GROMACS .gro file of C-alpha atoms in nm:
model
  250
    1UNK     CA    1  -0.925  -1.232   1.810
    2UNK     CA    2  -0.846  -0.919   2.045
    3UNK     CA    3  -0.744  -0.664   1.747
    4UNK     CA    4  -1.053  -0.546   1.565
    5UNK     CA    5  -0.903  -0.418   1.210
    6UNK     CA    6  -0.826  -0.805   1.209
    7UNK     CA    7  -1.121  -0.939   1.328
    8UNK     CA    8  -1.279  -0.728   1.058
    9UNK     CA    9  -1.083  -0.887   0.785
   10UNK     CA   10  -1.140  -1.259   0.924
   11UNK     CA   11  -1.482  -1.213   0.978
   12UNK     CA   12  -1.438  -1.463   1.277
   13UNK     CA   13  -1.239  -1.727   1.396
   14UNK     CA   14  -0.921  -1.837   1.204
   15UNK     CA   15  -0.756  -2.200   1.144
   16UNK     CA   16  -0.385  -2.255   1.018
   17UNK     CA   17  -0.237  -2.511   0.956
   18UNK     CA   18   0.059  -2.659   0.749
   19UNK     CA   19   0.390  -2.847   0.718
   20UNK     CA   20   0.726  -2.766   0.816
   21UNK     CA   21   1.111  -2.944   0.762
   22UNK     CA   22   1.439  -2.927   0.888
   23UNK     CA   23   1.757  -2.963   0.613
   24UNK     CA   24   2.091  -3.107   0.699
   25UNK     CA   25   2.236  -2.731   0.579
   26UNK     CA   26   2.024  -2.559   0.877
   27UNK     CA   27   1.739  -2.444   0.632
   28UNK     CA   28   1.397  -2.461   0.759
   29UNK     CA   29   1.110  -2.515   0.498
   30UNK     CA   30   0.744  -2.438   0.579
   31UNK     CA   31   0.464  -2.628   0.306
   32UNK     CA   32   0.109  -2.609   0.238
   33UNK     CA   33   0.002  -2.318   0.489
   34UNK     CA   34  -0.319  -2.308   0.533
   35UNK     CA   35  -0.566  -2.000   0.667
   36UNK     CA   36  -0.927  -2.014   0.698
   37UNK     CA   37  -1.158  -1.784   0.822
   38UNK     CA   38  -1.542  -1.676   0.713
   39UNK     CA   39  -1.372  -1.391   0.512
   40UNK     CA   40  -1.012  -1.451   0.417
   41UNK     CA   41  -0.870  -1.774   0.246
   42UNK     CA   42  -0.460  -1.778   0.209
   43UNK     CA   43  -0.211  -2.038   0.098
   44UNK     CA   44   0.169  -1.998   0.098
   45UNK     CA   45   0.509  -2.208   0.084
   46UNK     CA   46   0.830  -2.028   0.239
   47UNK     CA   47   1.167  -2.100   0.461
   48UNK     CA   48   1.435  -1.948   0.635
   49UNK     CA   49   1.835  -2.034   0.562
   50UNK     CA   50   2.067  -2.094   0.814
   51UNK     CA   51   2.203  -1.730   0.749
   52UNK     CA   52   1.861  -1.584   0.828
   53UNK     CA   53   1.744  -1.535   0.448
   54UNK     CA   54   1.373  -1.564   0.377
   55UNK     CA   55   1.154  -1.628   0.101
   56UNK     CA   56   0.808  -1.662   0.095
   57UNK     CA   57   0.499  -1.643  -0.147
   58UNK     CA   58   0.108  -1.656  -0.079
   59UNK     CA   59  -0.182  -1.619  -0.258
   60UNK     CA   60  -0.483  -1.491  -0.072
   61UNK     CA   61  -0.887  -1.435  -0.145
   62UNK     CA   62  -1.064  -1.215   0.067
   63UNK     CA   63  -1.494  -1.143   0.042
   64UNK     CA   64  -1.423  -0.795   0.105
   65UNK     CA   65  -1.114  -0.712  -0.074
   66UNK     CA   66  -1.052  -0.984  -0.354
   67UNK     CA   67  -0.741  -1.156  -0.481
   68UNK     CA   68  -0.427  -1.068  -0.366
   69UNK     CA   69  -0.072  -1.243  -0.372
   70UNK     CA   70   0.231  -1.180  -0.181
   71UNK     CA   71   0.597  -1.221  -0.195
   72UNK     CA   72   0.835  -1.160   0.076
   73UNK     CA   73   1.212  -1.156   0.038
   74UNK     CA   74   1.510  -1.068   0.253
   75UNK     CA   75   1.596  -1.074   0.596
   76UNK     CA   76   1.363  -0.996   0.934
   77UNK     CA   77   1.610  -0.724   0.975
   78UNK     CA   78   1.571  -0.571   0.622
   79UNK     CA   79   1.234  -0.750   0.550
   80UNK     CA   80   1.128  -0.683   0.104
   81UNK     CA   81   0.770  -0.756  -0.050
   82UNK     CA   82   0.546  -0.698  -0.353
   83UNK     CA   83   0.174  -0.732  -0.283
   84UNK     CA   84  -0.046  -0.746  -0.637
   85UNK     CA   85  -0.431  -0.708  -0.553
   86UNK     CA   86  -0.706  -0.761  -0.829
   87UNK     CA   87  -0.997  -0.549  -0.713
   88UNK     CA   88  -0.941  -0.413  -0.354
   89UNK     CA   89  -1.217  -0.138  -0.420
   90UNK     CA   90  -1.116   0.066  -0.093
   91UNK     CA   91  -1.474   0.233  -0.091
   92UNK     CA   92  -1.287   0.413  -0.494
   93UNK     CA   93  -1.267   0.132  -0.709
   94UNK     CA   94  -0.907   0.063  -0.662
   95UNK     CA   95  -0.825  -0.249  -0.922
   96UNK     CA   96  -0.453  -0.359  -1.039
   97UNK     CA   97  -0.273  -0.248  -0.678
   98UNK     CA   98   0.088  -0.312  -0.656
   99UNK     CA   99   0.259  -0.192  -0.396
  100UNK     CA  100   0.630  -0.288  -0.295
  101UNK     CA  101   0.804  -0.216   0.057
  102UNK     CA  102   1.149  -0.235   0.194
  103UNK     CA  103   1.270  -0.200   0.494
  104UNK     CA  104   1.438   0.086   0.623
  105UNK     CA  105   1.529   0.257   0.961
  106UNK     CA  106   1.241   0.108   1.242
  107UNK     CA  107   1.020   0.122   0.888
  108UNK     CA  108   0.929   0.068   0.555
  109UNK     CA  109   0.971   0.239   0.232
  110UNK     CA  110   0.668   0.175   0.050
  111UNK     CA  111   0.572   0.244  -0.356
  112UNK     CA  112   0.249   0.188  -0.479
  113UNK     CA  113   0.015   0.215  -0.797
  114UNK     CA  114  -0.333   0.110  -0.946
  115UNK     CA  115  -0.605   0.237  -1.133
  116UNK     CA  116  -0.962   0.350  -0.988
  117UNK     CA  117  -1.269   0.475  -1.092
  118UNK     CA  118  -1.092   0.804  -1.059
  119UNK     CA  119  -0.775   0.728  -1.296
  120UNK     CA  120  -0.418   0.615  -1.207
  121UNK     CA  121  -0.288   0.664  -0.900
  122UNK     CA  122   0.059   0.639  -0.712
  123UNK     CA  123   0.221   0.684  -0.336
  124UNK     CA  124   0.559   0.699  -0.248
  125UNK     CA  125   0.601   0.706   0.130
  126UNK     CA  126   0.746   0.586   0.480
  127UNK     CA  127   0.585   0.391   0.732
  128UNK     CA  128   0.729   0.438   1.111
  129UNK     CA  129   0.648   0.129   1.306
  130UNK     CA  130   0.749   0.297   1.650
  131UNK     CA  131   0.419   0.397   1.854
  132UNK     CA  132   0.206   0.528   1.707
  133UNK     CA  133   0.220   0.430   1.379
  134UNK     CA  134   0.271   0.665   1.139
  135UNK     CA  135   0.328   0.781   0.727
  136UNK     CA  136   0.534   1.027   0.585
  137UNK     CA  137   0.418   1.041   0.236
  138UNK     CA  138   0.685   1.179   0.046
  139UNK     CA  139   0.486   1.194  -0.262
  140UNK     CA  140   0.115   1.051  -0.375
  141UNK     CA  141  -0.122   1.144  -0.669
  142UNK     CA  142  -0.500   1.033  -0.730
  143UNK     CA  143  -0.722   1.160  -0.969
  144UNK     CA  144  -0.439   1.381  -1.124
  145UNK     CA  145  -0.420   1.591  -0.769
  146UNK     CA  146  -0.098   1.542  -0.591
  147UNK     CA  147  -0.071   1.454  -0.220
  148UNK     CA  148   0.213   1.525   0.037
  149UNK     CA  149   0.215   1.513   0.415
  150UNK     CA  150   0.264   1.328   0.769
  151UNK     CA  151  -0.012   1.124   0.887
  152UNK     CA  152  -0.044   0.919   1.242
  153UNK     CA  153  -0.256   0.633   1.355
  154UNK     CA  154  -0.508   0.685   1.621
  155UNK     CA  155  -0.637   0.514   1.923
  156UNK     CA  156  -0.941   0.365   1.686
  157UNK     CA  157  -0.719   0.284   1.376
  158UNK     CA  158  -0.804   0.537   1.102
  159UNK     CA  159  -0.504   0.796   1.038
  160UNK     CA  160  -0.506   1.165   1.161
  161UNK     CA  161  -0.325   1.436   1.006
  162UNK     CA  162  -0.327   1.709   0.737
  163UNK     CA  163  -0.272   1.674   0.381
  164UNK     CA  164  -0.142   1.923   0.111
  165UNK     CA  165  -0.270   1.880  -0.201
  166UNK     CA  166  -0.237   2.079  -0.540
  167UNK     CA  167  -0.222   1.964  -0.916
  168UNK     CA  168  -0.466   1.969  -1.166
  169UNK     CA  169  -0.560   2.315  -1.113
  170UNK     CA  170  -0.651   2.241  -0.759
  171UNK     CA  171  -0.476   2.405  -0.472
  172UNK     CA  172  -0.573   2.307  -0.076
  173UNK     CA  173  -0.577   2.077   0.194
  174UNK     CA  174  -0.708   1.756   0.284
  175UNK     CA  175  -0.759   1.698   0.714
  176UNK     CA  176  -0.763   1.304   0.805
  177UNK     CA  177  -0.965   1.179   1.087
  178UNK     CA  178  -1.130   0.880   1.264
  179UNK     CA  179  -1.534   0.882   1.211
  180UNK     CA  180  -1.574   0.556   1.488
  181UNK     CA  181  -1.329   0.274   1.317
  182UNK     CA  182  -1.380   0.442   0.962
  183UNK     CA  183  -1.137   0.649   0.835
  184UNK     CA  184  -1.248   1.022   0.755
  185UNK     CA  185  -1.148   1.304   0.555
  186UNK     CA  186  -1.202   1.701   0.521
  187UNK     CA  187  -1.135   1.912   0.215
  188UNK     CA  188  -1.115   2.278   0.159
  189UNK     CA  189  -0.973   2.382  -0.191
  190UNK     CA  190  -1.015   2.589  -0.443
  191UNK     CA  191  -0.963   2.493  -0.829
  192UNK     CA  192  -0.886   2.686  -1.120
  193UNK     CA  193  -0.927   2.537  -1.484
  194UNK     CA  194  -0.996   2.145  -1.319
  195UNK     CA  195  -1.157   1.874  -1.446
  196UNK     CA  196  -1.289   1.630  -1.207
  197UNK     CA  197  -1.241   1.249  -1.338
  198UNK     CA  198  -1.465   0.948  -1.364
  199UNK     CA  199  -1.691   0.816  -1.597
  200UNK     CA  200  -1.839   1.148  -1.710
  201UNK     CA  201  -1.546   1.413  -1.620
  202UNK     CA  202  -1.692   1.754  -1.538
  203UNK     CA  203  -1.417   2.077  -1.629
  204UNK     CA  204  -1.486   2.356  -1.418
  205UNK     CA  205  -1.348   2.706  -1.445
  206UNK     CA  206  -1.322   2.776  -1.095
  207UNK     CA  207  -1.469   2.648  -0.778
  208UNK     CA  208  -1.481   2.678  -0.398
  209UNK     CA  209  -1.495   2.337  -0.238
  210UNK     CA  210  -1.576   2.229   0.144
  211UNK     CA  211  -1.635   1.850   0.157
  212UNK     CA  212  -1.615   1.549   0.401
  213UNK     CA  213  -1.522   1.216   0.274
  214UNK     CA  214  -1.599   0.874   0.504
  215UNK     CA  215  -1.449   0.561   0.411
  216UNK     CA  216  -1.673   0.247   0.502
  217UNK     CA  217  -1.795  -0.011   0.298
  218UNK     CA  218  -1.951   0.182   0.034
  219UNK     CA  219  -1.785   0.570   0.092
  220UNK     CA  220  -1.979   0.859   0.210
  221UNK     CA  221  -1.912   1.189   0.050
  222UNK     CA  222  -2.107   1.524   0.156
  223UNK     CA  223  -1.967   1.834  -0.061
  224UNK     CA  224  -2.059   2.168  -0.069
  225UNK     CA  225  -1.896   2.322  -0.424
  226UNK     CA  226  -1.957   2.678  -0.545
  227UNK     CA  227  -1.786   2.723  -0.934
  228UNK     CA  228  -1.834   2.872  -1.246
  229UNK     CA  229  -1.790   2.814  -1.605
  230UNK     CA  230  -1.892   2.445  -1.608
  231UNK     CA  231  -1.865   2.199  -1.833
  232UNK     CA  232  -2.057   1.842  -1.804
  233UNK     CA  233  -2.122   1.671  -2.145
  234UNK     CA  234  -2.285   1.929  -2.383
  235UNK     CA  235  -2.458   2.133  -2.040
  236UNK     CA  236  -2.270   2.473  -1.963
  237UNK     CA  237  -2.314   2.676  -1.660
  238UNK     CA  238  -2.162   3.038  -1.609
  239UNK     CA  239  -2.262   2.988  -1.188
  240UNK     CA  240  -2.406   2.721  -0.949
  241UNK     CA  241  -2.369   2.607  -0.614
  242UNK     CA  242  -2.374   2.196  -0.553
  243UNK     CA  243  -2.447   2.039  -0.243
  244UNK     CA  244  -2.389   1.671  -0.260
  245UNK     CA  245  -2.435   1.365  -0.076
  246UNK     CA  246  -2.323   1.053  -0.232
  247UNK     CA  247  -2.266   0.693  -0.123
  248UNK     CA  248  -2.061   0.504  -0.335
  249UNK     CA  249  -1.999   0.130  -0.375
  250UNK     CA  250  -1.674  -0.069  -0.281
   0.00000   0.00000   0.00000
């Protein structure tokens, strides 16, 4: 396996195998696919029409990523599919992802939505496919902050590019870059009247926030926060300055 993202996701070598059938009306059927690999199970039925219309449904289970099942639809020219994943995690707790895509212009039109340990969250955006890869996100929202921007794939995989981001009372930007293979992230905001989501939400009145964000197996997160007027439980604080440095689990 030459690509490395994928070699990541097999964990090793692969084996497929399956059935296929020719009808008298052109139609090719394919049965019973089979993938194995140390990491990623998959089984799917599909076929083609004469007139070039596909259909084609899997079911998947991966060690790092869970359940997942997929249905494609359409042509190869205009290529449609929903994707439902259990648990993905993502380094955030991601559960419930379903994500749709269509194809559109040397791309894909994408929608997605799930829940995390940080609330709901949404994307609507456009993938280019032409070298390199990229994604114009028209439109994205987690943990009640919303997201817009162009990102572009680099050499090592991970996405570069800048971020806007305001909602919630937070106002800034978010830079994207490769850390090795892992995808990395750089934040400078400041927040007015926020609240910051998860189990225990903490409302702050106002804060200054640098932080760096590394997505690996379990996520990295070093912040440096200065605020006031915060709120955590039945604690109060008029001023503090944070650092933090937590690692998180998938």
């Amino acid at each position: 396996i030459l690509n490395d993202g994928l070699a990541r996701a097999l964990g090793g070598d692969a084996s497929l195998s399956g059935g296929y059938a020719y009808a008298a009306n052109g139609a090719i059927a394919v049965r019973d696919l089979n993938l194995k690999a140390p990491k990623l199970t998959m089984k799917g039925d599909g076929g083609l029409s004469k007139s070039g219309a596909l259909s084609f449904k899997a079911s998947a289970e991966s060690a790092d990523y869970g359940p997942a099942d997929l249905t494609l639809s359409g042509t190869f020219d205009h290529l449609q599919g929903a994707l439902h994943a259990a648990r993905p995690g993502l380094g955030v707790g991601v559960v419930d992802l379903a994500a749709t895509f269509e194809g559109v212009n040397g791309g894909y039109a994408v929608k997605a939505a799930g829940g995390s340990d940080y609330g709901p969250f949404s994307a609507d955006a456009r993938i280019g496919l032409d070298a390199p890869l990229s994604v114009d996100i028209h439109h994205a929202e987690f943990a009640g902050i919303g997201m817009a921007g162009k990102l572009t794939q680099s050499p090592a995989g991970p996405f570069t590019g800048t971020l806007a981001l305001s909602g919630a009372g937070l106002n800034g930007s978010a830079q994207l870059s490769a850390a090795g293979a892992d995808q990395a992230a750089a934040l400078h905001a400041v927040g007015n009247a926020f609240t910051v989501p998860g189990p225990t939400p903490v409302r702050i009145g106002r804060a200054l926030i640098d932080a760096s964000l590394v997505l690996r197996d379990q996520a990295k997160i070093d912040a440096d926060v200065q605020m006031a007027n915060v709120q955590y439980n039945d604690m109060t604080l008029a001023t503090g300055r944070a650092k933090i440095a937590l690692v998180g689990q998938n």
